[in-house]
CSV table of C-alpha atoms in Angstrom, one decimal:
chain,number,residue,atom,x,y,z
A,1,MET,CA,3.3,-17.4,-27.0
A,2,THR,CA,6.2,-15.3,-28.4
A,3,VAL,CA,7.5,-12.5,-25.9
A,4,LYS,CA,7.7,-8.8,-27.1
A,5,TYR,CA,8.5,-5.7,-25.4
A,6,PHE,CA,10.6,-2.5,-25.0
A,7,THR,CA,12.7,-1.8,-22.1
A,8,ASP,CA,12.7,1.6,-22.5
A,9,ALA,CA,10.5,5.1,-23.7
A,10,HIS,CA,10.9,8.9,-24.6
A,11,SER,CA,8.1,9.8,-22.1
A,12,ALA,CA,6.1,12.6,-20.8
A,13,VAL,CA,8.8,12.7,-17.8
A,14,GLY,CA,12.1,12.3,-20.0
A,15,TYR,CA,13.6,9.1,-21.6
A,16,VAL,CA,13.2,6.4,-19.1
A,17,ASN,CA,14.9,2.5,-19.1
A,18,LEU,CA,13.7,-0.4,-17.6
A,19,GLN,CA,16.5,-2.9,-18.2
A,20,ASN,CA,17.4,-3.4,-14.8
A,21,GLU,CA,13.6,-3.7,-13.7
A,22,ASN,CA,13.3,-6.4,-16.6
A,23,LEU,CA,16.7,-8.8,-15.8
A,24,MET,CA,16.0,-8.9,-12.2
A,25,GLY,CA,17.8,-12.3,-11.3
A,26,ILE,CA,19.6,-12.8,-14.2
A,27,LEU,CA,23.1,-13.6,-14.1
A,28,HIS,CA,24.9,-13.3,-17.4
A,29,ILE,CA,24.3,-10.0,-19.0
A,30,PHE,CA,26.4,-8.6,-22.5
A,31,HIS,CA,25.9,-5.0,-23.5
A,32,LEU,CA,26.3,-4.5,-27.1
A,33,LYS,CA,28.1,-1.4,-27.9
A,34,SER,CA,26.7,-0.1,-31.6
A,35,PRO,CA,26.0,3.5,-32.9
A,36,THR,CA,23.1,2.5,-34.7
A,37,GLU,CA,20.4,-0.4,-33.6
A,38,GLN,CA,20.8,-1.7,-37.1
A,39,GLY,CA,24.2,-3.6,-36.3
A,40,VAL,CA,22.8,-4.8,-33.3
A,41,HIS,CA,19.8,-6.3,-35.0
A,42,ASN,CA,21.8,-7.9,-37.6
A,43,VAL,CA,23.5,-9.8,-34.7
A,44,LEU,CA,20.6,-10.9,-32.8
A,45,GLU,CA,18.9,-11.6,-36.0
A,46,GLN,CA,21.2,-14.6,-36.5
A,47,LEU,CA,21.9,-15.6,-32.2
A,48,ALA,CA,17.9,-15.7,-32.2
A,49,CYS,CA,17.9,-17.8,-35.1
A,50,ALA,CA,20.7,-20.3,-33.3
A,51,LEU,CA,18.8,-20.1,-30.0
A,52,LEU,CA,15.6,-21.4,-31.7
A,53,SER,CA,17.2,-24.1,-33.3
A,54,ARG,CA,18.9,-25.5,-30.2
A,55,GLN,CA,14.9,-25.3,-28.8
A,56,LEU,CA,15.3,-22.4,-26.5
A,57,LYS,CA,12.8,-19.9,-25.8
A,58,PRO,CA,14.3,-16.3,-26.1
A,59,GLU,CA,12.0,-13.0,-25.2
A,60,TYR,CA,12.5,-10.4,-27.5
A,61,ILE,CA,13.3,-6.6,-26.9
A,62,TYR,CA,12.6,-3.9,-29.2
A,63,ALA,CA,14.2,-0.8,-30.6
A,64,ILE,CA,11.5,2.1,-29.6
A,65,LEU,CA,12.7,4.4,-32.9
A,66,ASN,CA,11.7,1.1,-35.4
A,67,PRO,CA,10.0,-1.1,-33.5
A,68,ASP,CA,11.1,-3.7,-36.4
A,69,LEU,CA,14.4,-4.0,-35.0
A,70,LEU,CA,15.6,-5.9,-32.0
A,71,ALA,CA,17.3,-4.1,-29.1
A,72,GLY,CA,18.0,-7.3,-27.0
A,73,ILE,CA,17.0,-10.6,-26.2
A,74,VAL,CA,16.5,-12.6,-22.6
A,75,ILE,CA,17.1,-16.2,-22.3
A,76,ARG,CA,15.6,-16.8,-18.9
A,77,GLU,CA,16.2,-20.6,-19.2
A,78,LEU,CA,20.1,-20.0,-19.3
A,79,SER,CA,20.0,-17.1,-17.0
A,80,THR,CA,21.6,-14.9,-20.0
A,81,ALA,CA,20.6,-11.6,-21.6
A,82,PHE,CA,22.0,-9.2,-24.6
A,83,THR,CA,21.5,-5.9,-24.2
A,84,SER,CA,22.1,-3.1,-26.0
A,85,GLY,CA,21.5,1.4,-26.1
A,86,LYS,CA,23.1,3.8,-24.1
A,87,SER,CA,22.2,2.7,-20.4
A,88,ILE,CA,24.8,0.0,-19.7
A,89,ILE,CA,23.6,-2.4,-16.4
A,90,THR,CA,26.4,-2.5,-13.7
A,91,ASP,CA,28.4,-5.9,-14.2
A,92,ALA,CA,27.6,-6.1,-18.1
A,93,LYS,CA,29.9,-7.5,-20.5
A,94,VAL,CA,30.7,-5.4,-22.8
A,95,ILE,CA,31.1,-6.3,-26.6
A,96,ASP,CA,32.1,-4.1,-28.9
A,97,LEU,CA,30.6,-4.1,-32.6
A,98,ALA,CA,32.7,-2.1,-34.2
A,99,PRO,CA,34.2,-4.7,-36.1
A,100,LEU,CA,31.1,-4.4,-38.1
A,101,TYR,CA,31.5,-0.8,-39.1
A,102,ASP,CA,34.1,-0.2,-42.0
A,103,LYS,CA,36.0,2.6,-40.3
A,104,SER,CA,37.1,4.8,-43.3
A,105,THR,CA,33.4,5.3,-44.6
A,106,ILE,CA,32.5,6.4,-40.7
A,107,LYS,CA,35.7,8.9,-40.7
A,108,GLU,CA,34.8,10.4,-44.2
A,109,LYS,CA,31.5,11.0,-42.4
A,110,GLN,CA,32.8,12.8,-39.1
A,111,ASP,CA,31.4,16.0,-40.2
A,112,ASP,CA,28.2,15.3,-41.1
A,113,LEU,CA,27.6,13.1,-38.0
A,114,ALA,CA,28.4,15.9,-35.6
A,115,GLU,CA,26.1,17.8,-37.4
A,116,LEU,CA,23.3,15.3,-37.2
A,117,GLU,CA,23.9,14.8,-33.3
A,118,LEU,CA,23.6,18.6,-32.9
A,119,ILE,CA,20.3,18.7,-34.6
A,120,VAL,CA,18.5,15.6,-33.2
A,121,ASP,CA,18.5,16.4,-29.4
A,122,PRO,CA,16.5,19.7,-29.2
A,123,PHE,CA,13.7,18.2,-31.3
A,124,TYR,CA,13.8,14.9,-28.5
A,125,GLN,CA,13.9,17.9,-25.6
A,126,LYS,CA,11.1,19.8,-27.7
A,127,MET,CA,8.7,16.4,-27.7
A,128,THR,CA,9.6,15.8,-23.9
A,129,MET,CA,8.1,19.2,-23.2
A,130,HIS,CA,4.9,18.8,-25.0
A,131,PHE,CA,4.7,15.2,-23.6
A,132,ASN,CA,5.1,16.6,-20.3
A,133,ALA,CA,2.2,19.6,-21.2
A,134,ALA,CA,-0.1,17.2,-22.4
A,135,LEU,CA,0.4,14.8,-19.3
A,136,HIS,CA,-0.5,17.9,-16.9
A,137,ILE,CA,-3.5,18.6,-19.1
A,138,ARG,CA,-4.2,15.0,-18.7
A,139,HIS,CA,-4.1,15.1,-15.2
A,140,GLU,CA,-6.8,17.7,-15.3
A,141,TRP,CA,-9.0,16.1,-17.3
A,142,GLY,CA,-8.8,13.3,-15.0
A,143,ASN,CA,-9.4,15.4,-11.9
A,144,ILE,CA,-12.7,16.1,-13.4
A,145,TYR,CA,-13.9,12.8,-13.4
A,146,ARG,CA,-12.1,12.1,-9.8
A,147,ASP,CA,-14.2,14.7,-8.1
A,148,ARG,CA,-17.5,13.1,-9.5
A,149,MET,CA,-16.7,9.0,-8.7
A,150,HIS,CA,-18.8,7.3,-6.4
A,151,VAL,CA,-15.5,6.4,-4.0
A,152,ASP,CA,-17.5,3.7,-1.9
A,153,GLN,CA,-18.8,1.4,-5.1
A,154,ALA,CA,-14.9,1.7,-6.9
A,155,HIS,CA,-13.6,0.2,-3.3
A,156,GLN,CA,-16.3,-2.1,-3.1
A,157,PHE,CA,-15.9,-3.3,-6.4
A,158,GLN,CA,-12.1,-3.7,-6.3
A,159,ALA,CA,-12.5,-5.8,-3.4
A,160,GLN,CA,-15.1,-8.3,-4.9
A,161,PHE,CA,-13.0,-8.3,-8.2
A,162,ILE,CA,-9.3,-9.0,-6.4
A,163,THR,CA,-11.5,-11.7,-4.5
A,164,ARG,CA,-12.9,-13.3,-7.8
A,165,LEU,CA,-10.0,-13.1,-9.1
A,166,PHE,CA,-8.0,-15.4,-6.6
A,167,GLU,CA,-10.3,-17.7,-6.1
A,168,THR,CA,-7.7,-20.2,-7.1
A,169,LYS,CA,-6.4,-23.7,-6.1
A,170,ILE,CA,-3.1,-23.1,-7.7
A,171,PRO,CA,-0.1,-22.5,-5.2
A,172,PRO,CA,2.4,-19.9,-6.3
A,173,HIS,CA,5.8,-21.4,-6.9
A,174,SER,CA,8.0,-22.3,-3.7
A,175,GLU,CA,10.9,-19.5,-5.0
A,176,GLY,CA,8.6,-16.3,-3.8
A,177,PRO,CA,7.5,-13.6,-5.8
A,178,ARG,CA,9.5,-12.2,-8.9
A,179,LEU,CA,8.6,-8.9,-10.3
A,180,LEU,CA,9.5,-7.5,-13.7
A,181,LYS,CA,9.1,-4.2,-15.6
A,182,ARG,CA,8.9,-3.5,-19.1
A,183,PHE,CA,7.0,-1.8,-21.7
A,184,SER,CA,4.6,-2.9,-24.2
A,185,ASP,CA,4.1,0.2,-26.2
A,186,THR,CA,5.7,3.0,-27.9
A,187,TYR,CA,5.3,6.1,-30.0
A,188,THR,CA,6.5,5.9,-34.0
A,189,LEU,CA,6.3,7.8,-37.0
A,190,ASP,CA,3.1,5.9,-37.7
A,191,GLY,CA,1.4,6.3,-34.1
A,192,ALA,CA,1.2,4.0,-31.4
A,193,CYS,CA,2.6,0.6,-31.4
A,194,ASP,CA,2.4,-1.9,-28.8
A,195,PHE,CA,3.0,-5.8,-28.8
A,196,ILE,CA,-0.3,-6.2,-26.5
A,197,PRO,CA,-1.9,-9.3,-28.6
A,198,GLU,CA,1.6,-11.1,-28.7
A,199,LEU,CA,2.3,-10.7,-24.7
A,200,THR,CA,-1.3,-11.8,-24.0
A,201,THR,CA,-2.2,-14.5,-26.1
A,202,GLY,CA,-3.5,-17.4,-24.6
A,203,LEU,CA,-4.4,-15.6,-21.1
A,204,LYS,CA,-8.0,-14.5,-19.4
A,205,ARG,CA,-7.4,-10.5,-20.4
A,206,TYR,CA,-9.8,-7.9,-18.5
A,207,LEU,CA,-10.0,-5.0,-20.7
A,208,ILE,CA,-10.5,-1.8,-18.1
A,209,LYS,CA,-12.3,0.6,-19.7
A,210,GLY,CA,-13.1,4.5,-19.1
A,211,PRO,CA,-12.5,7.9,-19.0
A,212,PRO,CA,-8.8,9.6,-17.1
A,213,GLY,CA,-9.2,9.7,-13.9
A,214,SER,CA,-11.3,6.7,-13.1
A,215,GLY,CA,-9.3,4.2,-11.5
A,216,LYS,CA,-8.1,2.1,-14.6
A,217,SER,CA,-4.1,2.3,-12.9
A,218,THR,CA,-5.3,2.4,-9.5
A,219,LEU,CA,-7.2,-1.2,-10.1
A,220,ILE,CA,-4.3,-2.7,-12.0
A,221,LYS,CA,-1.6,-1.7,-9.1
A,222,ALA,CA,-4.0,-3.1,-6.5
A,223,ILE,CA,-4.3,-6.5,-8.6
A,224,ALA,CA,-0.6,-6.4,-9.1
A,225,ASN,CA,-0.2,-6.1,-5.2
A,226,GLN,CA,-2.6,-8.6,-4.4
A,227,ALA,CA,-0.6,-10.8,-6.6
A,228,MET,CA,2.7,-10.1,-5.1
A,229,THR,CA,1.2,-10.7,-1.4
A,230,LYS,CA,-0.1,-14.1,-2.4
A,231,GLY,CA,3.6,-14.9,-3.6
A,232,TYR,CA,2.6,-15.0,-7.5
A,233,ASP,CA,5.0,-13.5,-10.0
A,234,VAL,CA,4.0,-10.4,-11.9
A,235,ASP,CA,4.7,-8.6,-15.0
A,236,LEU,CA,4.1,-5.0,-14.4
A,237,TYR,CA,3.7,-2.6,-17.6
A,238,PRO,CA,3.8,1.3,-17.0
A,239,SER,CA,2.8,3.6,-19.6
A,240,SER,CA,5.5,4.7,-22.3
A,241,PHE,CA,3.6,8.0,-22.0
A,242,ASP,CA,3.3,8.5,-18.2
A,243,PRO,CA,5.8,5.6,-16.5
A,244,ASN,CA,4.3,6.5,-13.2
A,245,THR,CA,0.9,4.7,-14.2
A,246,LEU,CA,-0.1,1.2,-15.1
A,247,ASN,CA,-0.8,-0.1,-18.3
A,248,MET,CA,-1.1,-3.8,-17.7
A,249,VAL,CA,-0.4,-6.3,-15.0
A,250,ILE,CA,0.1,-10.1,-16.2
A,251,VAL,CA,0.0,-12.7,-13.5
A,252,PRO,CA,1.4,-15.6,-15.6
A,253,GLU,CA,0.8,-18.3,-13.2
A,254,LEU,CA,-2.5,-17.7,-13.2
A,255,SER,CA,-2.7,-16.8,-16.7
A,256,PHE,CA,-4.7,-13.8,-16.4
A,257,CYS,CA,-4.0,-10.1,-17.3
A,258,LEU,CA,-5.6,-7.0,-16.7
A,259,LEU,CA,-4.7,-3.9,-19.4
A,260,ASN,CA,-6.1,-0.4,-19.9
A,261,ALA,CA,-7.9,-0.7,-23.3
A,262,THR,CA,-8.4,3.2,-23.8
A,263,GLU,CA,-6.6,6.1,-25.4
A,264,PRO,CA,-4.0,5.7,-26.7
A,265,ASP,CA,-4.2,1.9,-26.7
A,266,ASN,CA,-7.6,1.5,-27.6
A,267,GLN,CA,-7.5,-2.4,-27.1
A,268,VAL,CA,-10.7,-4.0,-27.8
A,269,PRO,CA,-12.1,-7.5,-27.2
A,270,SER,CA,-10.3,-10.0,-29.1
A,271,PHE,CA,-10.7,-13.6,-27.8
A,272,LEU,CA,-13.6,-15.0,-26.8
A,273,THR,CA,-12.9,-15.1,-22.8
A,274,ASP,CA,-12.2,-11.5,-23.1
A,275,GLU,CA,-14.4,-9.7,-20.3
A,276,VAL,CA,-14.7,-5.7,-20.2
A,277,VAL,CA,-14.3,-3.7,-17.0
A,278,ASP,CA,-16.1,-0.2,-17.2
A,279,THR,CA,-14.7,2.3,-14.7
A,280,ASP,CA,-16.9,4.8,-16.3
A,281,ALA,CA,-19.8,3.0,-13.7
A,282,PHE,CA,-18.4,4.6,-11.0
A,283,ILE,CA,-18.6,8.3,-12.3
A,284,LYS,CA,-21.6,10.2,-11.6
A,285,THR,CA,-24.6,9.9,-13.7
A,286,GLY,CA,-25.1,13.3,-16.3
A,287,THR,CA,-21.1,14.5,-15.7
A,288,ASN,CA,-20.1,14.3,-19.4
A,289,GLN,CA,-23.7,16.4,-19.9
A,290,ARG,CA,-22.4,18.8,-17.0
A,291,CYS,CA,-19.0,19.1,-17.6
A,292,ALA,CA,-19.4,19.1,-21.8
A,293,PHE,CA,-18.0,22.2,-22.2
A,294,ILE,CA,-14.8,22.2,-20.2
A,295,LEU,CA,-14.2,18.3,-21.3
A,296,GLU,CA,-14.2,19.8,-25.0
A,297,GLU,CA,-12.0,22.5,-24.1
A,298,ILE,CA,-9.4,20.4,-22.1
A,299,GLU,CA,-9.5,17.5,-24.5
A,300,SER,CA,-8.8,20.3,-27.5
A,301,LYS,CA,-5.8,21.6,-25.1
A,302,TYR,CA,-4.5,17.9,-24.9
A,303,THR,CA,-4.8,16.9,-28.2
A,304,LYS,CA,-2.7,20.5,-29.6
A,305,GLN,CA,0.0,18.6,-27.4
A,306,MET,CA,-0.1,15.9,-28.2
A,307,THR,CA,0.2,16.8,-32.0
A,308,LEU,CA,3.0,19.0,-31.4
A,309,ALA,CA,4.8,16.0,-29.5
A,310,LEU,CA,4.4,13.7,-32.1
A,311,THR,CA,5.9,16.3,-34.8
A,312,ALA,CA,8.5,17.1,-32.7
A,313,MET,CA,9.3,13.5,-32.7
A,314,LYS,CA,8.9,12.9,-36.3
A,315,ASN,CA,11.5,15.5,-37.0
A,316,ALA,CA,13.7,13.9,-34.3
A,317,HIS,CA,13.2,10.3,-36.0
A,318,THR,CA,13.8,12.2,-39.6
A,319,TYR,CA,17.0,13.0,-38.7
A,320,LYS,CA,18.1,10.1,-36.5
A,321,LYS,CA,17.6,8.3,-39.2
A,322,ALA,CA,19.9,10.2,-41.4
A,323,LEU,CA,22.1,9.8,-38.6
A,324,ASN,CA,22.1,6.4,-38.7
A,325,ASP,CA,21.9,5.9,-42.4
A,326,ILE,CA,25.6,6.9,-42.7
A,327,TYR,CA,26.7,4.3,-40.0
A,328,ASP,CA,24.4,1.8,-41.7
A,329,ASP,CA,26.0,2.2,-45.0
A,330,ALA,CA,29.0,1.3,-43.3
A,331,LEU,CA,28.3,-2.0,-41.8
A,332,MET,CA,29.6,-5.3,-43.6
A,333,PRO,CA,27.5,-8.2,-43.5
A,334,GLU,CA,30.0,-10.8,-44.1
A,335,GLN,CA,30.8,-9.9,-39.9
A,336,PHE,CA,27.4,-10.6,-38.7
A,337,MET,CA,27.7,-14.4,-38.7
A,338,ILE,CA,31.0,-14.1,-37.1
A,339,ILE,CA,29.9,-12.1,-34.3
A,340,SER,CA,27.0,-14.2,-33.5
A,341,ASP,CA,28.6,-17.7,-33.4
A,342,GLN,CA,31.1,-15.9,-30.7
A,343,LEU,CA,28.4,-15.0,-28.5
A,344,MET,CA,27.0,-18.4,-28.8
A,345,ASP,CA,30.3,-19.8,-27.9
A,346,ARG,CA,29.7,-17.5,-25.1
A,347,LEU,CA,26.6,-19.1,-24.1
A,348,SER,CA,27.9,-22.5,-24.6
């Protein structure tokens, strides 16, 4: 299984970075300092090929602005990671990728770069503002269902479901539980993007479906807590839209995962062993009919704010791409292999 994910997000509460939470226990961290994702990607792509040729199994971290580009690599067998981005982890060894770029080309475009930098940030701020407005509307949406929920039924199901999942003779490893956090999804120019199929291949998947406020994230959190209590490793995936809620939990030692299969992910059963858990069953019958008018109004407001947020994001990405193109035109391809070889030497 190829492990792919993101460690940061432009969310409804602002920019969030989970690099520290994803690298718990990693001893050797190298931070690649670069003005663009392309330079980092080209170096990491060469490095990944070298690692695979040595039968190592790297995890791949991708850039949220362009999920086709590598932003980091983690080699847990070697307790080593290569990261990038604005946030530099304490004690990380910084590797400057400036030698990849032709200085004279960049110097000629300094005024254009400065102008684009000023244009980009306000669009990201506008995007966050509209995402945040959409989040508040979603909470209002969820309150309608929370107020009409059979709480006792939900609690009873949760207790029975936990018992079922942990009826196993597989003991946890002796080192104690390990908790990692990262994102499985992001928003791109083409809409929502996720690595859920790659992350969940070979696992027993429980797809949780239901309206906002019906207990999907609460159920995922309860399973994660139970796994940790019993000593199992846990991989947690918060929502990149609202990092205070959970989209997925994977318990690797027991080979199962629970994931939010509703908007924006809209996951559908894809494997023979997939099982749907419908939290709509805990909502009082007739809620959608009785609250049809207000639900329609809320959904309309939510869609409007999400559209405005995604429009601002597209504008930000457009200008960010123009900025990156200036740097990328200054890249010197002959340097990629040299730096990748230097990184392999550090690994050795």
